[in-house]
Amino acid sequence: MSQKSGPTRWGVLGAGQISHDWTIAVSTLPPTEHKIVGVAARSEESAQKFAKEHGIPKAHKSYEDLARDPEIDVIYVGVIHTEHLRIGKMILDNGKHILCEKPLCMNVRETKELVEYARKKKLFLMEAIWSRFFPAYFKLREELEKGTIGEVMQVRVDMGLAFPEDNWRRSKEVGGGTVLDMGTYTTQFTTMCFAGLKPLKIVASGHLNESGADDSSSATIIYPNGKTGTLITHSRVNLPSEALVVGTKGSMKLPFPFWAADKLETPSGLLEFPLPKADKEFNFWNCAGLSYQCKEVRRCIQAGLTESPLMSLDETILIAEIKESIRKQAGVSYPQD
């Protein structure tokens, strides 16, 4: 367990693009609070290259070796999600906490299995839905709780980015498909705005590509009391990619990129939330904001919590259930099903 006085000691599992961005984001945090002490990748050579690039003291020869390192408190899992269940259980077996990239797992069954495993081990686990910890999201939740826009009745959220044919998101074999990937973001925004409510009905469809992954999806989520969520994902065209929540007294909007928003449109005007400054280039939009979730992980571990109240494991399961309903209605099945 992390000592209250010293920094939270991180291990990085995976040396791809998202791990690169996450590692740079952590470098914007105080070193007295966060320290990356080791990395492991598919090959020891990749780990050594990553460690050198980011100034990480140890390059481990395997994922298992990283998980066994006694100087690590918590491991950030940045590998492909087809591997999350197996690797997650291995990390928990070695007594380490986990921040795991989204989607947490491939389907509801796997998600519940990993969640139950972490709960049984009494170790911290969080799906890395980093959006939740942006200042713009805190402000949005605060305004919703204050009743600024009245009773929330409608959510409309879309995420569409035109990816090339050879991008992994277009291939079913490696867990591609827009619902599993971008759908995590559209769904988490919806479940956050309709906090505590379970869908009554989900109506969805989509278009599949040759691999059997969905290139696009459109879903309507019917909630109790006249409330509705409208969710669209796309990998062939760029959509506005913004998130709108409408209540009886007005609306609020997170503009592009809503999943990593540094702005919030409110009835009283546009609010801006500057991101931390990093000294290296990121692969993706607003990735300095990957640091916000790490503060929450440290806060939770120090407080002896095994999950974050802002991104609970029960909500991770609900998000997985909604996504599974959407993609199955679109006709997507994975080998893991």
Tab-separated table of C-alpha atoms in Angstrom:
chain	number	residue	atom	x	y	z
A	1	MET	CA	0.000	0.000	0.000
A	2	SER	CA	1.107	3.522	-0.700
A	3	GLN	CA	2.502	5.349	2.295
A	4	LYS	CA	0.524	8.502	3.074
A	5	SER	CA	3.666	10.597	3.171
A	6	GLY	CA	5.483	9.495	0.008
A	7	PRO	CA	4.513	9.575	-3.650
A	8	THR	CA	2.166	7.060	-5.241
A	9	ARG	CA	4.509	4.700	-7.078
A	10	TRP	CA	3.259	3.751	-10.548
A	11	GLY	CA	4.102	1.002	-12.995
A	12	VAL	CA	3.203	1.345	-16.686
A	13	LEU	CA	2.053	-1.802	-18.468
A	14	GLY	CA	2.155	-1.331	-22.234
A	15	ALA	CA	4.295	1.075	-24.271
A	16	GLY	CA	1.875	2.187	-26.988
A	17	GLN	CA	0.496	5.620	-27.903
A	18	ILE	CA	-1.894	5.956	-24.948
A	19	SER	CA	0.797	4.908	-22.431
A	20	HIS	CA	3.067	7.537	-24.000
A	21	ASP	CA	0.431	10.253	-23.489
A	22	TRP	CA	-0.460	9.049	-19.990
A	23	THR	CA	3.207	9.077	-18.932
A	24	ILE	CA	3.719	12.642	-20.198
A	25	ALA	CA	0.531	13.698	-18.377
A	26	VAL	CA	1.830	12.226	-15.095
A	27	SER	CA	5.003	14.313	-15.531
A	28	THR	CA	2.822	17.442	-15.063
A	29	LEU	CA	1.946	16.298	-11.512
A	30	PRO	CA	4.096	17.009	-8.431
A	31	PRO	CA	6.868	14.349	-8.157
A	32	THR	CA	6.277	14.359	-4.401
A	33	GLU	CA	2.840	12.826	-5.152
A	34	HIS	CA	3.331	10.697	-8.289
A	35	LYS	CA	6.358	8.718	-9.405
A	36	ILE	CA	6.622	6.255	-12.300
A	37	VAL	CA	9.131	3.615	-11.244
A	38	GLY	CA	8.813	0.887	-13.884
A	39	VAL	CA	7.508	-0.065	-17.308
A	40	ALA	CA	6.863	-3.335	-19.133
A	41	ALA	CA	5.941	-3.870	-22.784
A	42	ARG	CA	5.438	-6.781	-25.199
A	43	SER	CA	9.223	-6.947	-25.549
A	44	GLU	CA	11.979	-5.952	-23.156
A	45	GLU	CA	13.474	-3.850	-25.969
A	46	SER	CA	10.257	-1.761	-26.273
A	47	ALA	CA	10.209	-1.293	-22.494
A	48	GLN	CA	13.832	-0.115	-22.496
A	49	LYS	CA	13.148	2.356	-25.304
A	50	PHE	CA	10.052	3.697	-23.498
A	51	ALA	CA	11.926	3.950	-20.169
A	52	LYS	CA	14.760	5.876	-21.814
A	53	GLU	CA	12.380	8.261	-23.601
A	54	HIS	CA	10.411	9.044	-20.425
A	55	GLY	CA	13.146	8.820	-17.785
A	56	ILE	CA	11.649	5.771	-16.024
A	57	PRO	CA	14.170	4.015	-13.725
A	58	LYS	CA	13.254	0.400	-14.530
A	59	ALA	CA	12.412	-1.438	-17.763
A	60	HIS	CA	11.004	-4.828	-16.801
A	61	LYS	CA	11.478	-7.914	-18.935
A	62	SER	CA	7.808	-8.999	-18.697
A	63	TYR	CA	4.379	-7.903	-17.481
A	64	GLU	CA	4.669	-10.423	-14.634
A	65	ASP	CA	8.033	-9.004	-13.628
A	66	LEU	CA	6.480	-5.506	-13.406
A	67	ALA	CA	3.547	-6.789	-11.346
A	68	ARG	CA	5.941	-8.460	-8.879
A	69	ASP	CA	8.025	-5.303	-8.340
A	70	PRO	CA	7.777	-4.528	-4.583
A	71	GLU	CA	8.444	-0.822	-5.224
A	72	ILE	CA	5.187	-0.388	-7.185
A	73	ASP	CA	1.819	0.471	-5.592
A	74	VAL	CA	-0.453	0.760	-8.619
A	75	ILE	CA	-0.233	-0.258	-12.270
A	76	TYR	CA	-1.589	1.665	-15.237
A	77	VAL	CA	-2.739	-0.827	-17.882
A	78	GLY	CA	-2.421	0.615	-21.392
A	79	VAL	CA	-2.468	-2.561	-23.507
A	80	ILE	CA	-5.218	-3.666	-25.908
A	81	HIS	CA	-8.513	-4.507	-24.128
A	82	THR	CA	-8.662	-8.111	-25.353
A	83	GLU	CA	-5.888	-8.663	-22.772
A	84	HIS	CA	-7.360	-6.696	-19.857
A	85	LEU	CA	-9.075	-9.554	-18.005
A	86	ARG	CA	-6.077	-11.887	-18.034
A	87	ILE	CA	-3.537	-9.171	-17.212
A	88	GLY	CA	-5.801	-7.508	-14.647
A	89	LYS	CA	-6.185	-10.743	-12.671
A	90	MET	CA	-2.431	-11.346	-12.814
A	91	ILE	CA	-1.752	-7.847	-11.405
A	92	LEU	CA	-4.302	-8.353	-8.616
A	93	ASP	CA	-2.721	-11.730	-7.812
A	94	ASN	CA	0.485	-9.786	-7.195
A	95	GLY	CA	-1.261	-7.441	-4.765
A	96	LYS	CA	-1.174	-4.273	-6.880
A	97	HIS	CA	-3.895	-1.665	-7.438
A	98	ILE	CA	-5.033	-0.973	-11.013
A	99	LEU	CA	-5.972	1.951	-13.243
A	100	CYS	CA	-7.068	0.163	-16.433
A	101	GLU	CA	-7.629	1.778	-19.826
A	102	LYS	CA	-11.131	1.660	-21.179
A	103	PRO	CA	-13.002	-0.395	-22.091
A	104	LEU	CA	-12.270	-2.308	-18.889
A	105	CYS	CA	-13.070	-5.604	-20.633
A	106	MET	CA	-14.580	-7.054	-23.820
A	107	ASN	CA	-18.095	-7.716	-22.527
A	108	VAL	CA	-20.313	-7.760	-19.429
A	109	ARG	CA	-19.240	-11.252	-18.356
A	110	GLU	CA	-15.531	-10.323	-18.391
A	111	THR	CA	-16.222	-6.963	-16.723
A	112	LYS	CA	-18.092	-8.576	-13.827
A	113	GLU	CA	-15.379	-11.206	-13.473
A	114	LEU	CA	-12.588	-8.632	-13.127
A	115	VAL	CA	-14.653	-6.409	-10.804
A	116	GLU	CA	-15.492	-9.366	-8.532
A	117	TYR	CA	-11.843	-10.457	-8.552
A	118	ALA	CA	-10.651	-6.995	-7.438
A	119	ARG	CA	-13.356	-6.811	-4.749
A	120	LYS	CA	-12.387	-10.224	-3.433
A	121	LYS	CA	-8.730	-9.143	-3.284
A	122	LYS	CA	-9.756	-5.824	-1.643
A	123	LEU	CA	-7.572	-3.881	-4.075
A	124	PHE	CA	-8.305	-0.628	-5.903
A	125	LEU	CA	-9.587	-0.923	-9.467
A	126	MET	CA	-10.844	1.828	-11.759
A	127	GLU	CA	-11.683	1.932	-15.432
A	128	ALA	CA	-9.701	4.870	-16.822
A	129	ILE	CA	-12.680	6.980	-17.872
A	130	TRP	CA	-10.506	10.069	-17.538
A	131	SER	CA	-13.326	12.362	-18.723
A	132	ARG	CA	-14.976	12.193	-15.294
A	133	PHE	CA	-12.088	13.984	-13.595
A	134	PHE	CA	-11.749	17.022	-15.865
A	135	PRO	CA	-12.627	20.336	-14.158
A	136	ALA	CA	-15.291	20.889	-16.861
A	137	TYR	CA	-16.992	17.652	-15.769
A	138	PHE	CA	-16.820	18.610	-12.071
A	139	LYS	CA	-18.442	21.938	-12.965
A	140	LEU	CA	-21.116	20.236	-15.080
A	141	ARG	CA	-22.035	17.882	-12.231
A	142	GLU	CA	-22.100	20.798	-9.783
A	143	GLU	CA	-24.508	22.757	-12.029
A	144	LEU	CA	-26.731	19.679	-12.507
A	145	GLU	CA	-26.885	19.157	-8.719
A	146	LYS	CA	-27.716	22.849	-8.196
A	147	GLY	CA	-30.626	22.499	-10.637
A	148	THR	CA	-29.246	25.157	-12.987
A	149	ILE	CA	-31.005	23.557	-15.985
A	150	GLY	CA	-33.897	22.086	-13.999
A	151	GLU	CA	-34.782	18.402	-14.296
A	152	VAL	CA	-32.627	16.627	-16.882
A	153	MET	CA	-34.856	15.190	-19.634
A	154	GLN	CA	-32.641	14.637	-22.670
A	155	VAL	CA	-29.004	13.799	-23.384
A	156	ARG	CA	-27.644	13.952	-26.932
A	157	VAL	CA	-24.063	12.871	-27.456
A	158	ASP	CA	-22.087	11.831	-30.517
A	159	MET	CA	-18.504	10.816	-31.193
A	160	GLY	CA	-17.263	10.336	-34.718
A	161	LEU	CA	-13.671	10.284	-35.915
A	162	ALA	CA	-12.695	9.165	-39.413
A	163	PHE	CA	-10.134	6.390	-38.937
A	164	PRO	CA	-8.212	4.760	-41.804
A	165	GLU	CA	-9.189	1.238	-42.925
A	166	ASP	CA	-6.160	-0.311	-41.218
A	167	ASN	CA	-6.802	1.270	-37.808
A	168	TRP	CA	-7.363	-1.350	-35.060
A	169	ARG	CA	-10.767	0.195	-34.314
A	170	ARG	CA	-12.007	-1.199	-37.656
A	171	SER	CA	-10.970	-4.805	-36.886
A	172	LYS	CA	-13.165	-7.132	-34.834
A	173	GLU	CA	-10.289	-9.559	-34.158
A	174	VAL	CA	-8.516	-7.054	-31.897
A	175	GLY	CA	-11.686	-5.813	-30.176
A	176	GLY	CA	-12.439	-3.042	-32.674
A	177	GLY	CA	-15.815	-1.394	-33.204
A	178	THR	CA	-17.114	2.051	-32.351
A	179	VAL	CA	-19.442	0.985	-29.531
A	180	LEU	CA	-16.752	-0.738	-27.475
A	181	ASP	CA	-14.327	2.144	-28.005
A	182	MET	CA	-16.077	5.515	-28.516
A	183	GLY	CA	-19.296	4.170	-27.015
A	184	THR	CA	-17.564	4.123	-23.629
A	185	TYR	CA	-17.409	7.921	-23.784
A	186	THR	CA	-20.937	8.527	-25.094
A	187	THR	CA	-22.380	6.070	-22.557
A	188	GLN	CA	-20.489	7.411	-19.522
A	189	PHE	CA	-21.729	10.926	-20.282
A	190	THR	CA	-25.304	9.621	-20.440
A	191	THR	CA	-25.099	7.560	-17.228
A	192	MET	CA	-23.505	10.525	-15.445
A	193	CYS	CA	-26.311	12.906	-16.443
A	194	PHE	CA	-28.975	10.338	-15.519
A	195	ALA	CA	-27.151	9.356	-12.324
A	196	GLY	CA	-28.732	6.460	-10.454
A	197	LEU	CA	-31.244	5.625	-13.195
A	198	LYS	CA	-31.334	2.307	-15.055
A	199	PRO	CA	-32.533	2.175	-18.688
A	200	LEU	CA	-36.032	0.780	-19.272
A	201	LYS	CA	-35.296	0.015	-22.917
A	202	ILE	CA	-32.470	0.411	-25.433
A	203	VAL	CA	-33.205	0.579	-29.161
A	204	ALA	CA	-30.126	0.463	-31.369
A	205	SER	CA	-28.630	-0.477	-34.707
A	206	GLY	CA	-25.546	0.208	-36.772
A	207	HIS	CA	-23.433	-0.619	-39.804
A	208	LEU	CA	-20.824	-3.395	-39.705
A	209	ASN	CA	-17.693	-3.587	-41.813
A	210	GLU	CA	-16.209	-6.710	-43.432
A	211	SER	CA	-14.489	-7.775	-40.226
A	212	GLY	CA	-17.833	-7.763	-38.378
A	213	ALA	CA	-16.981	-4.725	-36.225
A	214	ASP	CA	-19.377	-1.782	-36.160
A	215	ASP	CA	-18.257	1.268	-38.138
A	216	SER	CA	-21.195	3.246	-36.752
A	217	SER	CA	-24.008	2.935	-34.226
A	218	SER	CA	-27.107	4.845	-33.269
A	219	ALA	CA	-28.922	4.219	-29.999
A	220	THR	CA	-31.906	5.559	-28.116
A	221	ILE	CA	-31.950	4.846	-24.391
A	222	ILE	CA	-35.358	5.132	-22.759
A	223	TYR	CA	-35.151	6.026	-19.054
A	224	PRO	CA	-38.005	6.332	-16.527
A	225	ASN	CA	-40.037	9.562	-16.175
A	226	GLY	CA	-39.871	10.695	-19.803
A	227	LYS	CA	-36.072	10.861	-19.945
A	228	THR	CA	-34.119	9.859	-23.060
A	229	GLY	CA	-30.518	9.475	-24.179
A	230	THR	CA	-29.519	9.655	-27.861
A	231	LEU	CA	-26.053	8.261	-28.638
A	232	ILE	CA	-24.184	8.083	-31.964
A	233	THR	CA	-20.712	6.666	-32.726
A	234	HIS	CA	-18.864	6.637	-36.060
A	235	SER	CA	-15.426	5.648	-37.386
A	236	ARG	CA	-15.878	6.678	-41.042
A	237	VAL	CA	-16.767	10.366	-40.662
A	238	ASN	CA	-15.980	13.193	-38.258
A	239	LEU	CA	-19.039	14.131	-36.186
A	240	PRO	CA	-19.341	17.311	-34.053
A	241	SER	CA	-18.349	15.068	-31.105
A	242	GLU	CA	-20.040	17.170	-28.459
A	243	ALA	CA	-22.247	16.312	-25.496
A	244	LEU	CA	-25.502	18.128	-24.797
A	245	VAL	CA	-27.647	17.782	-21.669
A	246	VAL	CA	-31.086	19.410	-21.717
A	247	GLY	CA	-33.283	20.111	-18.714
A	248	THR	CA	-36.642	21.752	-18.057
A	249	LYS	CA	-34.925	25.144	-17.517
A	250	GLY	CA	-32.127	25.113	-20.109
A	251	SER	CA	-29.138	23.198	-21.390
A	252	MET	CA	-25.386	22.746	-21.037
A	253	LYS	CA	-22.901	21.505	-23.582
A	254	LEU	CA	-19.384	20.101	-23.588
A	255	PRO	CA	-18.005	21.069	-27.026
A	256	PHE	CA	-15.474	19.020	-29.019
A	257	PRO	CA	-13.715	17.004	-27.702
A	258	PHE	CA	-16.415	16.324	-25.089
A	259	TRP	CA	-14.526	13.330	-23.634
A	260	ALA	CA	-11.563	15.575	-22.808
A	261	ALA	CA	-13.382	18.878	-22.484
A	262	ASP	CA	-11.620	22.075	-21.445
A	263	LYS	CA	-14.782	24.153	-21.985
A	264	LEU	CA	-18.381	24.064	-20.780
A	265	GLU	CA	-21.255	26.037	-22.310
A	266	THR	CA	-23.736	27.029	-19.577
A	267	PRO	CA	-26.888	29.203	-19.603
A	268	SER	CA	-24.781	32.029	-18.155
A	269	GLY	CA	-21.931	31.739	-20.685
A	270	LEU	CA	-18.866	29.786	-21.793
A	271	LEU	CA	-16.509	28.581	-19.061
A	272	GLU	CA	-12.909	27.612	-19.866
A	273	PHE	CA	-10.621	25.300	-17.908
A	274	PRO	CA	-6.995	25.458	-19.121
A	275	LEU	CA	-5.138	22.125	-19.150
A	276	PRO	CA	-1.800	21.471	-17.444
A	277	LYS	CA	1.219	22.317	-19.596
A	278	ALA	CA	3.524	19.483	-20.662
A	279	ASP	CA	6.943	19.708	-22.291
A	280	LYS	CA	6.436	16.839	-24.760
A	281	GLU	CA	3.991	16.275	-27.629
A	282	PHE	CA	0.847	14.179	-27.157
A	283	ASN	CA	-0.677	11.763	-29.701
A	284	PHE	CA	-4.296	12.639	-28.908
A	285	TRP	CA	-6.432	15.665	-27.980
A	286	ASN	CA	-6.095	17.350	-24.576
A	287	CYS	CA	-4.132	14.423	-23.171
A	288	ALA	CA	-2.543	16.539	-20.439
A	289	GLY	CA	-5.925	15.870	-18.817
A	290	LEU	CA	-4.995	12.199	-18.362
A	291	SER	CA	-3.321	13.444	-15.178
A	292	TYR	CA	-6.630	14.342	-13.467
A	293	GLN	CA	-7.676	10.692	-12.974
A	294	CYS	CA	-4.285	9.918	-11.385
A	295	LYS	CA	-4.964	12.439	-8.623
A	296	GLU	CA	-8.208	10.590	-7.912
A	297	VAL	CA	-6.433	7.212	-7.813
A	298	ARG	CA	-3.947	8.581	-5.262
A	299	ARG	CA	-6.749	10.161	-3.204
A	300	CYS	CA	-8.701	6.892	-3.121
A	301	ILE	CA	-5.723	4.663	-2.272
A	302	GLN	CA	-4.632	7.013	0.508
A	303	ALA	CA	-8.165	7.010	1.914
A	304	GLY	CA	-8.246	3.204	1.838
A	305	LEU	CA	-10.940	3.111	-0.871
A	306	THR	CA	-10.985	0.249	-3.375
A	307	GLU	CA	-13.007	2.187	-5.955
A	308	SER	CA	-13.723	5.788	-6.871
A	309	PRO	CA	-17.143	7.193	-5.982
A	310	LEU	CA	-16.914	9.293	-9.179
A	311	MET	CA	-16.316	6.252	-11.399
A	312	SER	CA	-17.618	3.308	-9.421
A	313	LEU	CA	-17.275	-0.300	-10.478
A	314	ASP	CA	-21.068	-0.699	-10.458
A	315	GLU	CA	-21.243	2.114	-13.002
A	316	THR	CA	-18.499	0.493	-15.075
A	317	ILE	CA	-20.713	-2.623	-15.167
A	318	LEU	CA	-23.779	-0.547	-16.155
A	319	ILE	CA	-21.797	1.113	-18.964
A	320	ALA	CA	-20.686	-2.342	-20.158
A	321	GLU	CA	-24.318	-3.555	-20.098
A	322	ILE	CA	-25.544	-0.593	-22.163
A	323	LYS	CA	-22.721	-0.963	-24.708
A	324	GLU	CA	-23.312	-4.702	-24.993
A	325	SER	CA	-27.004	-4.162	-25.699
A	326	ILE	CA	-26.185	-1.562	-28.379
A	327	ARG	CA	-23.547	-3.578	-30.204
A	328	LYS	CA	-25.503	-6.849	-30.062
A	329	GLN	CA	-28.520	-5.100	-31.569
A	330	ALA	CA	-26.178	-3.808	-34.293
A	331	GLY	CA	-25.119	-7.431	-34.875
A	332	VAL	CA	-21.625	-7.424	-33.354
A	333	SER	CA	-20.378	-10.503	-31.501
A	334	TYR	CA	-16.844	-11.051	-30.227
A	335	PRO	CA	-15.002	-14.357	-29.669
A	336	GLN	CA	-15.077	-13.506	-25.924
A	337	ASP	CA	-18.915	-13.684	-25.954
